PDB file of C-alpha atoms in Angstrom:
ATOM      1  CA  MET A 901     156.491 115.143  60.227  1.00 42.00           C
ATOM      2  CA  ALA A 902     156.697 111.618  58.882  1.00 50.00           C
ATOM      3  CA  HIS A 903     158.014 108.710  60.888  1.00 56.00           C
ATOM      4  CA  GLU A 904     159.034 105.205  59.990  1.00 63.00           C
ATOM      5  CA  HIS A 905     156.460 102.446  60.231  1.00 62.00           C
ATOM      6  CA  LYS A 906     157.321  99.275  62.070  1.00 67.00           C
ATOM      7  CA  LEU A 907     158.374  96.634  59.593  1.00 67.00           C
ATOM      8  CA  GLU A 908     157.503  93.501  61.533  1.00 66.00           C
ATOM      9  CA  ILE A 909     154.402  91.405  62.016  1.00 66.00           C
ATOM     10  CA  PHE A 910     153.379  88.821  64.607  1.00 62.00           C
ATOM     11  CA  ARG A 911     154.946  90.928  67.408  1.00 60.00           C
ATOM     12  CA  GLY A 912     158.356  90.965  65.777  1.00 61.00           C
ATOM     13  CA  LEU A 913     158.473  87.311  64.737  1.00 65.00           C
ATOM     14  CA  LEU A 914     158.784  88.262  61.037  1.00 71.00           C
ATOM     15  CA  LYS A 915     160.791  91.356  60.082  1.00 75.00           C
ATOM     16  CA  PHE A 916     160.829  92.934  56.648  1.00 71.00           C
ATOM     17  CA  LYS A 917     163.250  95.301  54.920  1.00 76.00           C
ATOM     18  CA  SER A 918     160.663  97.554  53.291  1.00 79.00           C
ATOM     19  CA  ASN A 919     157.011  98.505  53.467  1.00 73.00           C
ATOM     20  CA  THR A 920     156.394  96.679  50.184  1.00 81.00           C
ATOM     21  CA  GLN A 921     157.723  93.416  51.625  1.00 83.00           C
ATOM     22  CA  LYS A 922     155.617  93.903  54.738  1.00 78.00           C
ATOM     23  CA  ILE A 923     152.458  94.480  52.692  1.00 78.00           C
ATOM     24  CA  TRP A 924     153.145  91.291  50.750  1.00 85.00           C
ATOM     25  CA  GLY A 925     153.793  89.387  53.995  1.00 81.00           C
ATOM     26  CA  VAL A 926     150.485  90.510  55.508  1.00 81.00           C
ATOM     27  CA  LEU A 927     148.699  89.793  52.231  1.00 85.00           C
ATOM     28  CA  ILE A 928     150.123  86.255  52.188  1.00 88.00           C
ATOM     29  CA  PHE A 929     149.009  85.726  55.814  1.00 86.00           C
ATOM     30  CA  LEU A 930     145.485  86.958  55.037  1.00 90.00           C
ATOM     31  CA  THR A 931     145.381  84.774  51.915  1.00 94.00           C
ATOM     32  CA  ILE A 932     146.350  81.698  53.949  1.00 94.00           C
ATOM     33  CA  VAL A 933     143.595  82.411  56.482  1.00 94.00           C
ATOM     34  CA  THR A 934     141.070  82.894  53.652  1.00 95.00           C
ATOM     35  CA  VAL A 935     142.142  79.640  51.969  1.00 96.00           C
ATOM     36  CA  ILE A 936     141.662  77.811  55.291  1.00 96.00           C
ATOM     37  CA  GLU A 937     138.148  79.276  55.553  1.00 95.00           C
ATOM     38  CA  VAL A 938     137.257  78.310  51.986  1.00 95.00           C
ATOM     39  CA  VAL A 939     138.645  74.763  52.324  1.00 96.00           C
ATOM     40  CA  LEU A 940     136.766  74.228  55.608  1.00 95.00           C
ATOM     41  CA  GLY A 941     133.604  75.616  53.983  1.00 93.00           C
ATOM     42  CA  ILE A 942     133.890  73.218  51.061  1.00 95.00           C
ATOM     43  CA  ILE A 943     134.961  70.104  52.970  1.00 95.00           C
ATOM     44  CA  LYS A 944     132.871  70.665  56.136  1.00 94.00           C
ATOM     45  CA  PRO A 945     134.615  68.009  58.261  1.00 93.00           C
ATOM     46  CA  GLU A 946     132.179  65.896  60.257  1.00 95.00           C
ATOM     47  CA  SER A 947     134.384  66.234  63.341  1.00 94.00           C
ATOM     48  CA  LEU A 948     133.675  70.004  63.386  1.00 92.00           C
ATOM     49  CA  MET A 949     129.888  69.584  63.254  1.00 93.00           C
ATOM     50  CA  VAL A 950     129.602  69.062  67.024  1.00 94.00           C
ATOM     51  CA  LYS A 951     127.761  71.712  69.033  1.00 92.00           C
ATOM     52  CA  VAL A 952     129.909  74.084  71.072  1.00 90.00           C
ATOM     53  CA  LEU A 953     128.133  76.833  73.026  1.00 85.00           C
ATOM     54  CA  GLY A 954     124.954  76.472  70.969  1.00 80.00           C
ATOM     55  CA  MET A 955     126.660  76.539  67.580  1.00 85.00           C
ATOM     56  CA  LYS A 956     128.681  74.141  65.450  1.00 91.00           C
ATOM     57  CA  ALA A 957     132.430  74.227  66.037  1.00 93.00           C
ATOM     58  CA  LEU A 958     132.922  74.990  62.347  1.00 93.00           C
ATOM     59  CA  ASN A 959     130.880  78.190  62.696  1.00 92.00           C
ATOM     60  CA  TRP A 960     132.995  79.224  65.680  1.00 91.00           C
ATOM     61  CA  ILE A 961     136.144  78.654  63.617  1.00 94.00           C
ATOM     62  CA  PHE A 962     134.738  80.877  60.849  1.00 94.00           C
ATOM     63  CA  ILE A 963     133.898  83.630  63.349  1.00 89.00           C
ATOM     64  CA  ILE A 964     137.357  83.467  64.959  1.00 92.00           C
ATOM     65  CA  LEU A 965     139.186  83.484  61.610  1.00 93.00           C
ATOM     66  CA  THR A 966     137.091  86.437  60.428  1.00 90.00           C
ATOM     67  CA  ILE A 967     137.970  88.378  63.584  1.00 85.00           C
ATOM     68  CA  VAL A 968     141.665  87.543  63.072  1.00 87.00           C
ATOM     69  CA  LYS A 969     141.508  88.865  59.512  1.00 90.00           C
ATOM     70  CA  ALA A 970     139.693  92.043  60.575  1.00 85.00           C
ATOM     71  CA  TYR A 971     142.271  92.609  63.321  1.00 82.00           C
ATOM     72  CA  TYR A 972     145.241  92.272  60.970  1.00 82.00           C
ATOM     73  CA  ILE A 973     143.654  94.488  58.320  1.00 84.00           C
ATOM     74  CA  THR A 974     143.107  97.168  60.945  1.00 82.00           C
ATOM     75  CA  TRP A 975     146.461  96.640  62.648  1.00 79.00           C
ATOM     76  CA  ASP A 976     148.688  96.674  59.565  1.00 75.00           C
ATOM     77  CA  PHE A 977     146.872  98.262  56.634  1.00 75.00           C
ATOM     78  CA  MET A 978     145.203 100.991  58.678  1.00 79.00           C
ATOM     79  CA  HIS A 979     148.451 101.547  60.671  1.00 77.00           C
ATOM     80  CA  MET A 980     146.750 101.085  64.023  1.00 82.00           C
ATOM     81  CA  ARG A 981     150.033  99.790  65.488  1.00 76.00           C
ATOM     82  CA  ASP A 982     151.521 103.278  65.117  1.00 78.00           C
ATOM     83  CA  GLU A 983     148.749 104.998  67.092  1.00 83.00           C
ATOM     84  CA  THR A 984     148.624 105.713  70.819  1.00 88.00           C
ATOM     85  CA  LYS A 985     147.625 102.962  73.209  1.00 88.00           C
ATOM     86  CA  GLY A 986     144.371 104.705  74.176  1.00 91.00           C
ATOM     87  CA  LEU A 987     143.167 105.057  70.585  1.00 89.00           C
ATOM     88  CA  ARG A 988     144.082 101.447  69.784  1.00 84.00           C
ATOM     89  CA  ARG A 989     142.164 100.179  72.799  1.00 86.00           C
ATOM     90  CA  MET A 990     139.160 102.357  72.018  1.00 89.00           C
ATOM     91  CA  VAL A 991     138.933 101.067  68.446  1.00 85.00           C
ATOM     92  CA  VAL A 992     139.647  97.416  69.263  1.00 80.00           C
ATOM     93  CA  TRP A 993     137.419  97.110  72.332  1.00 86.00           C
ATOM     94  CA  THR A 994     134.524  98.880  70.628  1.00 89.00           C
ATOM     95  CA  GLY A 995     134.786  96.478  67.691  1.00 82.00           C
ATOM     96  CA  ILE A 996     135.038  93.445  69.961  1.00 84.00           C
ATOM     97  CA  PHE A 997     132.002  94.557  71.965  1.00 90.00           C
ATOM     98  CA  LEU A 998     129.931  95.151  68.824  1.00 91.00           C
ATOM     99  CA  ILE A 999     130.929  91.801  67.297  1.00 85.00           C
ATOM    100  CA  LEU A1000     130.076  89.924  70.504  1.00 88.00           C
ATOM    101  CA  TYR A1001     126.761  91.783  70.720  1.00 92.00           C
ATOM    102  CA  LEU A1002     125.988  90.912  67.083  1.00 90.00           C
ATOM    103  CA  ILE A1003     126.783  87.241  67.735  1.00 86.00           C
ATOM    104  CA  PHE A1004     124.488  87.247  70.778  1.00 87.00           C
ATOM    105  CA  ILE A1005     121.624  88.872  68.859  1.00 89.00           C
ATOM    106  CA  LEU A1006     122.025  86.493  65.894  1.00 86.00           C
ATOM    107  CA  LEU A1007     122.040  83.439  68.153  1.00 82.00           C
ATOM    108  CA  GLN A1008     119.086  84.676  70.194  1.00 82.00           C
ATOM    109  CA  GLU A1009     116.893  85.667  67.263  1.00 84.00           C
ATOM    110  CA  GLY A1010     118.004  82.765  65.079  1.00 82.00           C
ATOM    111  CA  GLY A1011     117.047  80.281  67.794  1.00 78.00           C
ATOM    112  CA  TYR A1012     113.660  81.936  68.204  1.00 77.00           C
ATOM    113  CA  VAL A1013     112.955  81.914  64.455  1.00 80.00           C
ATOM    114  CA  PHE A1014     114.013  78.256  64.265  1.00 80.00           C
ATOM    115  CA  ARG A1015     111.644  77.314  67.106  1.00 79.00           C
ATOM    116  CA  VAL A1016     108.779  79.242  65.464  1.00 80.00           C
ATOM    117  CA  TYR A1017     109.277  77.296  62.215  1.00 82.00           C
ATOM    118  CA  ASP A1018     109.789  74.046  64.084  1.00 82.00           C
ATOM    119  CA  GLU A1019     107.021  74.264  66.717  1.00 80.00           C
ATOM    120  CA  GLY A1020     104.679  76.934  65.389  1.00 78.00           C
ATOM    121  CA  TYR A1021     103.647  80.137  67.146  1.00 72.00           C
ATOM    122  CA  ILE A1022     105.528  80.816  70.399  1.00 66.00           C
ATOM    123  CA  LYS A1023     104.574  83.458  72.901  1.00 69.00           C
ATOM    124  CA  ARG A1024     107.598  84.716  74.760  1.00 64.00           C
ATOM    125  CA  ASP A1025     107.809  87.211  77.596  1.00 61.00           C
ATOM    126  CA  PHE A1026     111.091  89.037  78.021  1.00 61.00           C
TER     127      PHE A1026
END
């Protein structure tokens, strides 16, 4: 039994008349976010090179924009908005946990590798 998909994005801020219009709207949003990432990657503003929580602010912006894009791809193109609340939470929270864990591991190991190259051999007890 088929049911109608919700034809709005941004929690009802933009409403569309058909699924085709909605797909184009989400595609335009994702394109804008990608263009922002590319422009920031090319320009690399000096004001965003300050350290925030052990990483440059520009890197944090890239991580946040990538998570936003992944969320909207899952939410709209994979029709996650039409699923039950429990399934949505299970998928989203698992992804968030794994992304945060990956960020932690990359920062931890990247810092260690940097110190090894910078200072030489380092013995470290965990």
